[in-house]
Coordinates of C-alpha atoms in Angstrom, one line a residue:
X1 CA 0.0 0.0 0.0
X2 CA 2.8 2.3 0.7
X3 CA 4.5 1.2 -2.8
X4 CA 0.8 2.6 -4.4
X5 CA 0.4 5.7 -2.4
X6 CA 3.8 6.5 -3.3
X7 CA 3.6 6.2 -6.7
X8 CA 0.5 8.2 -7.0
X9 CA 2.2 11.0 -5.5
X10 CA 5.3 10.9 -7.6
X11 CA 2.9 10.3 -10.8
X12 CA -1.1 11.4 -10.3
X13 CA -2.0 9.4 -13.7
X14 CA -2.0 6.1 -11.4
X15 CA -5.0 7.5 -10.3
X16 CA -6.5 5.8 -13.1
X17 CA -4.9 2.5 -13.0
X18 CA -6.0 1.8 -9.8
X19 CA -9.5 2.9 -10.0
X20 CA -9.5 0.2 -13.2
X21 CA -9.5 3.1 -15.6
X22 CA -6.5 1.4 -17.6
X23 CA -6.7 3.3 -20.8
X24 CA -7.8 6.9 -20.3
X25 CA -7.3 9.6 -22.8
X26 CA -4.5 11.7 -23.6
X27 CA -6.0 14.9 -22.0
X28 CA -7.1 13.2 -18.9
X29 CA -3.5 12.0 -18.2
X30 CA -2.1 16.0 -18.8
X31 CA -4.9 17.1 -16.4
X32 CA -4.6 14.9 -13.5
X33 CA -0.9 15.3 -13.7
X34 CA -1.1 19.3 -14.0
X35 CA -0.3 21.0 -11.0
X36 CA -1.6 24.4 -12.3
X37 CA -3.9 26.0 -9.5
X38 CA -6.3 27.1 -12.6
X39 CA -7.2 25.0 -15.0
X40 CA -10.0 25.1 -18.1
X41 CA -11.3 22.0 -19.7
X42 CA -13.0 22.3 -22.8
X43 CA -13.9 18.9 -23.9
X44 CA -16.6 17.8 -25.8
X45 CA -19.8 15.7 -24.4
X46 CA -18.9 12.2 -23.6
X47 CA -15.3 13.2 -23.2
X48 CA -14.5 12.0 -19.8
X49 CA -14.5 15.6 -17.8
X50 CA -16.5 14.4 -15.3
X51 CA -14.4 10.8 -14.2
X52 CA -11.2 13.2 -14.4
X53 CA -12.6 16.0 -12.3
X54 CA -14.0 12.9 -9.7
X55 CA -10.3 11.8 -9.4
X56 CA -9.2 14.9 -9.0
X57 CA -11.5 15.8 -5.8
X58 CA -10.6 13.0 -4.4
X59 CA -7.0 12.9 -4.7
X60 CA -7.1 16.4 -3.2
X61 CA -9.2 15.0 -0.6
X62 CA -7.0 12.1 0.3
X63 CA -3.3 14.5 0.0
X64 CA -4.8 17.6 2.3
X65 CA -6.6 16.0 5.3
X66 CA -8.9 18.3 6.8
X67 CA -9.8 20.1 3.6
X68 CA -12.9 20.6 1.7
X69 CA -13.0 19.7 -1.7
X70 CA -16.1 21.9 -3.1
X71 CA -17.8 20.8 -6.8
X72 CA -21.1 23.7 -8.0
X73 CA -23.1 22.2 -10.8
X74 CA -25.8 23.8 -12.5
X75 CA -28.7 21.6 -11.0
X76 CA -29.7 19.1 -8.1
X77 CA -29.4 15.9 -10.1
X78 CA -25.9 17.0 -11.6
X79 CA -24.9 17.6 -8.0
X80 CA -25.8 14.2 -7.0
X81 CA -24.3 12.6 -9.8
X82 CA -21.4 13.9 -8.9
X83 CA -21.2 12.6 -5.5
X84 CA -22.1 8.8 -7.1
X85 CA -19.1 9.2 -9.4
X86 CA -16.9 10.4 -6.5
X87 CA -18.2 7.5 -4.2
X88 CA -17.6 4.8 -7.1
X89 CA -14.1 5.9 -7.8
X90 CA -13.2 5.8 -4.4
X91 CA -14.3 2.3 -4.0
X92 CA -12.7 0.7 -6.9
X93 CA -9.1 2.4 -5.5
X94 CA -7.8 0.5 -2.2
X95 CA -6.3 2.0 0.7
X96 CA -7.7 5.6 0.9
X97 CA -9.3 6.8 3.7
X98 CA -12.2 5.6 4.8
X99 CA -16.1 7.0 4.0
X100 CA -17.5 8.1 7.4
X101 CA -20.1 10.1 6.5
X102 CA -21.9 10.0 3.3
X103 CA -25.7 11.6 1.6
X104 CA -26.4 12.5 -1.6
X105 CA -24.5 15.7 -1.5
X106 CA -21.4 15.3 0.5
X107 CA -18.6 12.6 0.9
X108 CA -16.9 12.9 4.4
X109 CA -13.4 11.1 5.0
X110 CA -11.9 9.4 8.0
X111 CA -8.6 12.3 7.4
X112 CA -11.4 15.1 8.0
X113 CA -11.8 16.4 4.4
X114 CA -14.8 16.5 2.7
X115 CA -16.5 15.9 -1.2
X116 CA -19.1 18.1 -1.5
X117 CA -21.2 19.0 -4.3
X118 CA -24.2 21.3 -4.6
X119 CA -26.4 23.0 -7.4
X120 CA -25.6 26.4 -8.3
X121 CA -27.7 28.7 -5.5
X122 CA -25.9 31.2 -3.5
X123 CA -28.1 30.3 -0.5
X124 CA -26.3 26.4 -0.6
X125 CA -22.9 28.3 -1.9
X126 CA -22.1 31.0 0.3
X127 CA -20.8 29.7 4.2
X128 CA -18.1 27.4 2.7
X129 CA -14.0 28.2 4.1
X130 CA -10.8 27.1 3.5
X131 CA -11.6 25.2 0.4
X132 CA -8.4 23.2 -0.8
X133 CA -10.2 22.5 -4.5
X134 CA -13.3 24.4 -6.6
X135 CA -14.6 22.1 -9.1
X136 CA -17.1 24.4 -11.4
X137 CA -18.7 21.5 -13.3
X138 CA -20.5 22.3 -16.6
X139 CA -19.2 25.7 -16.1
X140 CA -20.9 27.5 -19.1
X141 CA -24.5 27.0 -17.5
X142 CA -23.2 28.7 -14.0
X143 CA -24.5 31.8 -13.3
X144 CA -21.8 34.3 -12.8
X145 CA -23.1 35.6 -9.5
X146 CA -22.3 32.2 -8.6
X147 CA -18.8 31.9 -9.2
X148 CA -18.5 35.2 -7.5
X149 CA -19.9 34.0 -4.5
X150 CA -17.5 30.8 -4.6
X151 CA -14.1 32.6 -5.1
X152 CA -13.7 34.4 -1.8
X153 CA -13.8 30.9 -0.2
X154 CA -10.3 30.2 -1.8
X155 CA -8.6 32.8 -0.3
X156 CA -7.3 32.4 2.7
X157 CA -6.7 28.1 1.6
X158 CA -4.9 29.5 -1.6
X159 CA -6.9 27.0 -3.4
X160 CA -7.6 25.8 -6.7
X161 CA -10.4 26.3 -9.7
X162 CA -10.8 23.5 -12.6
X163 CA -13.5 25.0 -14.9
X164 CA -15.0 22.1 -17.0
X165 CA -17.6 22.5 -19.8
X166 CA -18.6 22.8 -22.8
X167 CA -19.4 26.4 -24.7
X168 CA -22.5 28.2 -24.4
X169 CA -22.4 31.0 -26.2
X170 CA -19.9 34.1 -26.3
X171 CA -20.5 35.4 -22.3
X172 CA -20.1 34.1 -19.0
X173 CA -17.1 33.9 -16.8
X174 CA -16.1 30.7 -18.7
X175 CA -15.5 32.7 -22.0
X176 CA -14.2 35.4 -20.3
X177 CA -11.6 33.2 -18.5
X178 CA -11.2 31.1 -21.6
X179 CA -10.7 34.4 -24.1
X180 CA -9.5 37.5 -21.6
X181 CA -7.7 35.0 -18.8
X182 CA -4.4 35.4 -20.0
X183 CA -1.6 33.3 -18.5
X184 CA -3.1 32.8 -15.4
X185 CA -5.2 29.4 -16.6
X186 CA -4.3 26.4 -18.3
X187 CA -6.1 25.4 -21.2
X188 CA -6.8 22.2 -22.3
X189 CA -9.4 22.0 -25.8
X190 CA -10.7 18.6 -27.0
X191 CA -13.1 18.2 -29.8
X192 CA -14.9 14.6 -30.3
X193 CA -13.0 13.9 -33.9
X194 CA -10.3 13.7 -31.6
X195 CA -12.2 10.9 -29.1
X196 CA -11.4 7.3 -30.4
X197 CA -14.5 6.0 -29.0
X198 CA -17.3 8.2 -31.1
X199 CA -17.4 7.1 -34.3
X200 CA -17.2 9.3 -37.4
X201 CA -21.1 8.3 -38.7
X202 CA -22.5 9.2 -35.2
X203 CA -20.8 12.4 -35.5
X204 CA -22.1 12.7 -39.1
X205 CA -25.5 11.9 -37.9
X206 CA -25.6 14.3 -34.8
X207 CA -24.3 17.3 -37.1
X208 CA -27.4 16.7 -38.9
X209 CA -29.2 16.3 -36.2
X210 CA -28.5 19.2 -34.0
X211 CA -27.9 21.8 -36.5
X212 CA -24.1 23.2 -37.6
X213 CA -24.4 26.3 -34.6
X214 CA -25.6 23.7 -31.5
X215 CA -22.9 20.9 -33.5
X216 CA -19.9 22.9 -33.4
X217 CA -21.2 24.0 -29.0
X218 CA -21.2 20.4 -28.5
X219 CA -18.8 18.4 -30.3
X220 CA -16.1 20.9 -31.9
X221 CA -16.6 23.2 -28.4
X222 CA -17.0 26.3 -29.8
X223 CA -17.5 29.6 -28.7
X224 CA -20.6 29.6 -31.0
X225 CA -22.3 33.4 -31.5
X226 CA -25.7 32.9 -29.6
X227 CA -28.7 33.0 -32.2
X228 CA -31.2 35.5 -30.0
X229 CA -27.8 38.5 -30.6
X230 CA -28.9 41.1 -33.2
X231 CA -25.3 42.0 -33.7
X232 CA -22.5 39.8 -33.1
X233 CA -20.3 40.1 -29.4
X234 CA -17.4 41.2 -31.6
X235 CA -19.1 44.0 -33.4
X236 CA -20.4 45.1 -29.9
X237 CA -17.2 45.0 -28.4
X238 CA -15.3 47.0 -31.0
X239 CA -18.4 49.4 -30.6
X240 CA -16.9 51.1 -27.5
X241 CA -13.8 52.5 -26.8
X242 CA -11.9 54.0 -24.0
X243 CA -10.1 56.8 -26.6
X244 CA -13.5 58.5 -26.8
X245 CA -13.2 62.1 -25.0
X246 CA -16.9 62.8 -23.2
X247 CA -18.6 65.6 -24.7
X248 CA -18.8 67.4 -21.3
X249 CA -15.3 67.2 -20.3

């Protein structure tokens, strides 16, 4: 057991090999190995964000005892489902702590940190300290006053922020951090042609399905120009400028 917990922590993509995960994808090796305190995953549907992001709560969870590990999803079931991919991980990989306290919205460890995840409402958000890991799961569908709410809780823990999702349009903090973040997050972009498990012909059949705009969101994770704009966000954002003198200076 030793042998194992030591090689996690000198490698985190064992993570996967001993939750029986013996072939993951390229990205999810990068991501669970980054140590960047701000990360952005773009990956398309079906792309395995959600098994990586598991891992990575719970690895946080198992290295910091005592520390919350927080994940905000956009609804009550997603919140839940988070928790059931958290607590199936963590019994397929021996030796970690073990579960004392568990309900459908909250892991709680024998080391004293905690899994919890909760839908996006700043009356469940807000109260939260110290938290060692924010996991902003399908991040495009956040509200933003939501993410505001979160970020003060990482501030005196120094913690860190993964941002997984596909696009939803050209607004929201996950744009904005994804176009304006500059060199403060790591990027990681993965578009399902680039999944060996979806096969060309479904993708064929679901471009036709859904429509080129919703096709390139989902699959190619585009920053797709929402269809309700009369103008486009780039025309708009060329339309002001800070050189203007006011009239009634």
């Amino acid at each position: 057991m030793l042998a194992r917990d030591l090689a996690r922590s000198l490698d985190s993509a064992y993570w996967f090999q001993d939750a029986g995960i013996m072939h993951p994808d390229n990205w999810q090796v990068q991501a669970i190995r980054s140590q960047s305190k701000r990360q952005l995953w773009n990956v398309h549907r079906q792309g395995g964000k959600s098994t990586t992001a598991g891992l990575k709560a719970i690895e946080k969870a198992v290295a910091q005892p005592n520390s919350p590990v927080l994940v905000i999803s956009p609804s009550q079931r997603q919140s839940a489902e988070t928790v059931r991919t958290c607590l199936s991980l963590h019994s397929r990989v021996w030796g970690l702590p073990r579960i004392v306290g568990e309900s459908a919205h909250r892991l709680e460890l024998e080391n004293g940190s905690r899994i919890i995840s909760l839908p996006s409402s700043e009356t469940t958000v807000r109260g939260f300290a110290n938290v060692a890991l924010l996991i902003l799961d399908e991040a495009s569908r956040i509200p933003d006053e939501i993410v505001a709410a979160c970020r003060p809780m990482l501030a005196v823990s120094d913690g860190d922020i993964i941002a997984l999702s596909t696009p939803q349009g050209r607004r929201g903090f996950f744009h904005d951090w994804w176009e304006n973040g500059g060199t403060t997050w790591e990027r990681t972009r993965i578009t399902a042609n680039q999944c060996s498990r979806i096969s060309p012909a479904f993708l064929a059949d679901e471009r036709k399905a859904l429509g080129e705009a919703l096709y390139r969101q989902e699959y190619l994770c585009e920053f797709v120009e929402n269809d309700e704009q009369v103008f486009p966000s780039e025309i708009i954002r060329v339309a002001f400028s800070s050189e203007v003198v006011s009239l009634w200076q």
